[in-house]
CSV table of C-alpha atoms in Angstrom, one decimal:
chain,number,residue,atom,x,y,z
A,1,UNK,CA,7.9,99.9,63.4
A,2,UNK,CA,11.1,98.4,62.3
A,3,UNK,CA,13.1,96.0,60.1
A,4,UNK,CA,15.7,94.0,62.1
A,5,UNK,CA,17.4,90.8,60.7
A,6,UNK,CA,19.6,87.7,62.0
A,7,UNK,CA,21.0,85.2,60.0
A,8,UNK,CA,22.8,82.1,61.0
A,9,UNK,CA,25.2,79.9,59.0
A,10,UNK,CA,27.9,77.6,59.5
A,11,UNK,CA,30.2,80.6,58.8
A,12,UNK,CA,29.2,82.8,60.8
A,13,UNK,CA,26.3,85.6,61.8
A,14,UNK,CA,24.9,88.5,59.6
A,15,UNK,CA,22.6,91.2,61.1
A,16,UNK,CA,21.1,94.0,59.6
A,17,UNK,CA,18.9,96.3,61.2
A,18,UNK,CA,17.1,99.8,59.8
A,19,UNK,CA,16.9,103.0,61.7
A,20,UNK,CA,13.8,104.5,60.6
A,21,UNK,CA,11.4,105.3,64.3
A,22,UNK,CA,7.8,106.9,63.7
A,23,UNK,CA,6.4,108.7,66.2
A,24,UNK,CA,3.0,109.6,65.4
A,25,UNK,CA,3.6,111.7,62.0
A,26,UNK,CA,7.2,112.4,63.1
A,27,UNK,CA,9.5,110.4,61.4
A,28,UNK,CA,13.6,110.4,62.9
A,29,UNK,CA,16.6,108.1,63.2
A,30,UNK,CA,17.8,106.4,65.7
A,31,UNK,CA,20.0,103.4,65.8
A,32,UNK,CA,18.6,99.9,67.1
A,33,UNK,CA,22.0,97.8,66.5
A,34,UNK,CA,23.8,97.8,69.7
A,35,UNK,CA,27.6,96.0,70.0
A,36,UNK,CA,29.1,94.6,73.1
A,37,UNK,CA,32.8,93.3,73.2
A,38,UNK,CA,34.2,92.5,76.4
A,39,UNK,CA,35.8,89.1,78.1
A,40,UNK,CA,37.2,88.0,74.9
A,41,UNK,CA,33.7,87.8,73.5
A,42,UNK,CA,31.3,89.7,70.9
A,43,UNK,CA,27.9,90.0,70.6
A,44,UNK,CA,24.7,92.5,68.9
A,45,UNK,CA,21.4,93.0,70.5
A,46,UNK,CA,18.7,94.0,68.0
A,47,UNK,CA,15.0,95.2,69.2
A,48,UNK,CA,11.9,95.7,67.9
A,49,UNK,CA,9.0,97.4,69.7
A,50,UNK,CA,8.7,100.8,72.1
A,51,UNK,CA,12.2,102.9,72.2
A,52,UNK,CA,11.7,103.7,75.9
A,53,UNK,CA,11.4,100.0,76.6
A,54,UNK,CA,14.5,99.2,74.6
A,55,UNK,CA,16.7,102.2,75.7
A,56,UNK,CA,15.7,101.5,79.2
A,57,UNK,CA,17.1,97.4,78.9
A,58,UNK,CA,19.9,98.4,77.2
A,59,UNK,CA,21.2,101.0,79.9
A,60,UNK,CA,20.1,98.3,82.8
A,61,UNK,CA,22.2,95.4,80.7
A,62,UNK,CA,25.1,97.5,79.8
A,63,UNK,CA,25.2,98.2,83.7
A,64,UNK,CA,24.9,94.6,84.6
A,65,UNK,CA,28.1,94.3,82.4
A,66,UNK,CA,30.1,96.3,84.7
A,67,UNK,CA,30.0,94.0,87.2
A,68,UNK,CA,28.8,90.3,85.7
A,69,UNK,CA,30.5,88.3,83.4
A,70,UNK,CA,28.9,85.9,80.9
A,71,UNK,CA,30.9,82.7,79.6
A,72,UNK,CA,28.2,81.4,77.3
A,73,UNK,CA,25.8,83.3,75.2
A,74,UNK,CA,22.7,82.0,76.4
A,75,UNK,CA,23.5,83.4,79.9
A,76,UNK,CA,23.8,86.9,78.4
A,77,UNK,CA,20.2,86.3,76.5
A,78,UNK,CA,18.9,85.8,80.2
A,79,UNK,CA,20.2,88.3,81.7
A,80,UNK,CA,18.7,90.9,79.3
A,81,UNK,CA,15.3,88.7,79.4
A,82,UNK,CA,15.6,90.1,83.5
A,83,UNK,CA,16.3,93.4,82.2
A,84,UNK,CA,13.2,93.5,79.9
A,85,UNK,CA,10.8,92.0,82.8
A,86,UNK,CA,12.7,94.7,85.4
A,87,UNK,CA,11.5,97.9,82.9
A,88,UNK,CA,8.2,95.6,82.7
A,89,UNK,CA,7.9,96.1,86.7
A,90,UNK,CA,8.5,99.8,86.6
A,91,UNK,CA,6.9,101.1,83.6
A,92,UNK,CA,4.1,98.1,82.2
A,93,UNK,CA,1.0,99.8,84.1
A,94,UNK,CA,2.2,103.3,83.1
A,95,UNK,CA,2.5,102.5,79.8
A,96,UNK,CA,-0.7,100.7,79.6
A,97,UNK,CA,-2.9,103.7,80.7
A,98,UNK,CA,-1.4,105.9,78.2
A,99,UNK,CA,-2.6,103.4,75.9
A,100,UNK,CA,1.0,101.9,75.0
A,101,UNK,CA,1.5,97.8,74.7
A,102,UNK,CA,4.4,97.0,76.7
A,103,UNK,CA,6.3,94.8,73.5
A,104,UNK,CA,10.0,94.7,73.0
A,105,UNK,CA,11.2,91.8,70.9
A,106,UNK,CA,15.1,91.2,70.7
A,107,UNK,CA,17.7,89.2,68.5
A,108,UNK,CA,20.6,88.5,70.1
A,109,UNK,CA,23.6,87.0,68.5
A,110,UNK,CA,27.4,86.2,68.9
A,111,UNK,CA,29.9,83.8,70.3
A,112,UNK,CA,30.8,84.1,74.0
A,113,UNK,CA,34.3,82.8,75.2
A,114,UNK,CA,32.7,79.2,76.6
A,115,UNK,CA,30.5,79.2,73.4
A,116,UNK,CA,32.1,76.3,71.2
A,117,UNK,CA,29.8,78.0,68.5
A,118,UNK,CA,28.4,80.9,67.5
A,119,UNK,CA,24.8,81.5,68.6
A,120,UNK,CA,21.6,83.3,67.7
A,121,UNK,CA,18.4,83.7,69.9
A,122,UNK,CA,15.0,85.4,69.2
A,123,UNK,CA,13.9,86.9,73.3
A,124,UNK,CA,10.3,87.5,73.7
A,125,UNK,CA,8.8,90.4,75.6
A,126,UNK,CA,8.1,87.9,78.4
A,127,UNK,CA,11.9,87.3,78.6
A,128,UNK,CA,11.7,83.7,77.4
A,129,UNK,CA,13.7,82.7,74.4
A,130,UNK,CA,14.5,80.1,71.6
A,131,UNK,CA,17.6,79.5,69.9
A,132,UNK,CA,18.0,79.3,66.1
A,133,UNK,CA,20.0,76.6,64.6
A,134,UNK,CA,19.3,74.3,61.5
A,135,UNK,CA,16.2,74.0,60.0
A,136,UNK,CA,15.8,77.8,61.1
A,137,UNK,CA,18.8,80.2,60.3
A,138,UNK,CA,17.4,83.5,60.3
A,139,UNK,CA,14.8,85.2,62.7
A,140,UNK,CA,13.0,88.8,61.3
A,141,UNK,CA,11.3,90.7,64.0
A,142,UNK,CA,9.2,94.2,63.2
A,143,UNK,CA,7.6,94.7,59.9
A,144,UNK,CA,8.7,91.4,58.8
A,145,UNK,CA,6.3,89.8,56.5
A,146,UNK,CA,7.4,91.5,52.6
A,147,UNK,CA,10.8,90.2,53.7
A,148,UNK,CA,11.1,86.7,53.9
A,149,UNK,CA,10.0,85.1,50.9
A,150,UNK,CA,13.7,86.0,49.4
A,151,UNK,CA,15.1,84.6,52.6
A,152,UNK,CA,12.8,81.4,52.9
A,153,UNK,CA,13.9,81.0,49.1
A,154,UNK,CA,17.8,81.1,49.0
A,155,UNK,CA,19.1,81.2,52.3
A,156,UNK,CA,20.3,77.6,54.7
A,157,UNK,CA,23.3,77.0,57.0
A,158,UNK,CA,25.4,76.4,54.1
A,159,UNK,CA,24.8,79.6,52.6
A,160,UNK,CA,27.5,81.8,52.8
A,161,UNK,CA,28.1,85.1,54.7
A,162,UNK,CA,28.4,87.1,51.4
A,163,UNK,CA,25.1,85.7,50.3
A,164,UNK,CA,23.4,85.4,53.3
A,165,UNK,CA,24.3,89.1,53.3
A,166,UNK,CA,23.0,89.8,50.0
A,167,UNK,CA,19.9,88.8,50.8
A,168,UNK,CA,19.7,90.5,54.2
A,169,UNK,CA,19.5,93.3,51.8
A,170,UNK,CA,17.2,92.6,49.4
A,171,UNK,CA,15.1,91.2,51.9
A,172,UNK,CA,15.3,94.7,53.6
A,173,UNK,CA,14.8,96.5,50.0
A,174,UNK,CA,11.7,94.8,49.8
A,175,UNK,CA,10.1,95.9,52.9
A,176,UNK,CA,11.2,99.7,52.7
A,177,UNK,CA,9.3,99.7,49.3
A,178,UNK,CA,6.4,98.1,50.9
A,179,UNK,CA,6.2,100.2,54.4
A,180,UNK,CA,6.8,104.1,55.2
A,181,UNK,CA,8.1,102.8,58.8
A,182,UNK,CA,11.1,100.8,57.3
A,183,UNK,CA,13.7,102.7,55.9
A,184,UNK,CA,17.6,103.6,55.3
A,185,UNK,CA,20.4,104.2,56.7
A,186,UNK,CA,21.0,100.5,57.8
A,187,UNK,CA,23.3,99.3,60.0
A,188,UNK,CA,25.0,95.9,59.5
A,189,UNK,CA,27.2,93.4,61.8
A,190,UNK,CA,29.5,90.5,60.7
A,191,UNK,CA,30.5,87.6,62.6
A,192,UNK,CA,32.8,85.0,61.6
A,193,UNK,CA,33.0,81.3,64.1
A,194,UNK,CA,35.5,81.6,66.0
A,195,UNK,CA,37.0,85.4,65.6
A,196,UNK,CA,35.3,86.8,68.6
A,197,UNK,CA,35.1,89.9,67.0
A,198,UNK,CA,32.1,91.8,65.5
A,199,UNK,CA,32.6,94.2,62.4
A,200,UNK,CA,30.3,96.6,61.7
A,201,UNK,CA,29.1,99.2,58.8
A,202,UNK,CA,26.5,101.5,58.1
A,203,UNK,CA,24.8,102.2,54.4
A,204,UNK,CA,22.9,104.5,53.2
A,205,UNK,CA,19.9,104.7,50.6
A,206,UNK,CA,23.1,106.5,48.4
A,207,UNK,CA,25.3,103.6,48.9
A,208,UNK,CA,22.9,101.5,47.9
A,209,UNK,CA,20.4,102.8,45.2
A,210,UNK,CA,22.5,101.0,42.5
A,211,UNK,CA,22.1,97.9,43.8
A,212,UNK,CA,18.3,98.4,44.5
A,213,UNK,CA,17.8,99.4,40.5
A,214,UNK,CA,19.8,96.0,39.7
A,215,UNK,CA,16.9,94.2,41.6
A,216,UNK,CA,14.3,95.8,40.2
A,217,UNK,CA,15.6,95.4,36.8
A,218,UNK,CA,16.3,91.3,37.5
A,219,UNK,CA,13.0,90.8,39.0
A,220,UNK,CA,11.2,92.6,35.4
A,221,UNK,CA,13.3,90.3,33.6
A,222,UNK,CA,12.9,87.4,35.7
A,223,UNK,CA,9.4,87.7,35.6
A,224,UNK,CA,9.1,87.8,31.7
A,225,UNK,CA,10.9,85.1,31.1
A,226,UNK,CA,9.0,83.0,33.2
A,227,UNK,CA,7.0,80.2,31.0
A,228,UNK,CA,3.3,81.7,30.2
A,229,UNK,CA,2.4,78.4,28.6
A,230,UNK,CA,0.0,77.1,31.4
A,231,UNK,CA,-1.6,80.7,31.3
A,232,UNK,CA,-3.7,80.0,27.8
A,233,UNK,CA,-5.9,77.9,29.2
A,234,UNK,CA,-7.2,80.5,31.7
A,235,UNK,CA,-6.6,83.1,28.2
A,236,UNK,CA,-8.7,81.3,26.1
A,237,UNK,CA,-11.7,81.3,28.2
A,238,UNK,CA,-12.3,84.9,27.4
A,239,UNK,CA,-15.0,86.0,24.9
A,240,UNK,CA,-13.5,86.8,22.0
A,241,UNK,CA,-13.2,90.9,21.2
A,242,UNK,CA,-16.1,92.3,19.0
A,243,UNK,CA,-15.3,95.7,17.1
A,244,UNK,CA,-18.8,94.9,15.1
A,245,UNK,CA,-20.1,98.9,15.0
A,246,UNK,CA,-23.9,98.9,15.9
């Protein structure tokens, strides 16, 4: 399983993805964050789903870039849809009779030279796609579920990168407490409109252990200060204690 995050704003594109893969009860690390620059253009493919289905598109798509040039994002996205249904071809049956579900889900984000915007797509293992925009700025795909509430709570296109960025994080911090397949080092990539250029940065649990005791601490504190007023009416329901000795 894995933990792989994009968000979308008006400034620009956060990712964050962990590098935790279980194999059975072996546990390594491998990275699932992949950068491509080229033709004036940047852009980060994330997957979730079997490593020899994702190593395999990658290598086929980095090939394809050797020789094919993409002007908008979207025709990228497709092109690595073709990849995924390719490996599909060759290694779906295979697979299948070990017992293995062909599944690879993908983010893909970034801003290609005849983009006027920066862009961020969710591919399915069927090579179709969607593209997030308002309404939807951020797509989760893995263990995905402890996650989002943070996300769903603070995060729209006018966030900004720093926070959107922030609560990647957190939103992270709370799945690796909740799942043994989700954990550090991360990897994370920044996009700002109109740069063309991807940053990118790696943390690990070190890095970041402060910061994850600052959230634990805020959400004890949060939580007591919320209002228990509309609790007593449930609270006074309960029989009264009786320390009467028999």
């Amino acid at each position: 399983m894995t933990y792989c995050l994009g968000i979308k704003v008006k400034e620009g594109l956060v990712a964050l993805a962990d590098t935790r893969i279980t194999s059975g009860l072996e546990t390594t690390t491998k990275k699932k964050l992949t950068i491509v620059q080229k033709d004036g253009g940047s852009m980060f493919i994330m997957t979730s789903g079997l490593r020899s289905v994702r190593d395999k598109a990658v290598v086929y798509f980095n090939e394809l870039t050797h020789t094919q040039t993409f002007d908008k994002l979207f025709q990228a996205v497709n092109a690595f849809g073709e990849q995924i249904r390719r490996v599909a071809l060759e290694d779906r049956d295979t697979l299948e009779k070990a017992g293995f579900k062909f599944d690879l889900n993908t983010i893909i984000g970034g801003q290609l030279k005849g983009d006027e915007d920066h862009k961020l797509f969710l591919l399915y293992p069927e090579g179709n796609w969607v593209e997030l925009g308002e309404g939807a700025p951020f797509v989760a795909i893995g263990n995905a579920g402890q996650g989002k509430a943070i996300l769903n709570r603070t995060i729209d296109e006018n966030s900004s990168m720093h926070l959107a960025l922030k609560a990647a994080f957190l939103s992270f911090d709370s799945t690796r407490v909740s799942s043994n397949n989700v954990d550090f080092p991360i990897d994370i990539a920044l996009y700002k409109k109109g740069t063309f250029e991807l940053v990118e940065q790696r943390y690990t649990q070190r890095d970041l252990a402060d910061i994850s005791m600052q959230w634990d601490d805020e959400l004890k504190a949060a939580l007591n200060n919320i209002s228990g007023d509309w609790m007593e009416k449930a609270f006074a329901k309960l029989p009264a204690d009786n320390n009467n000795e028999i």
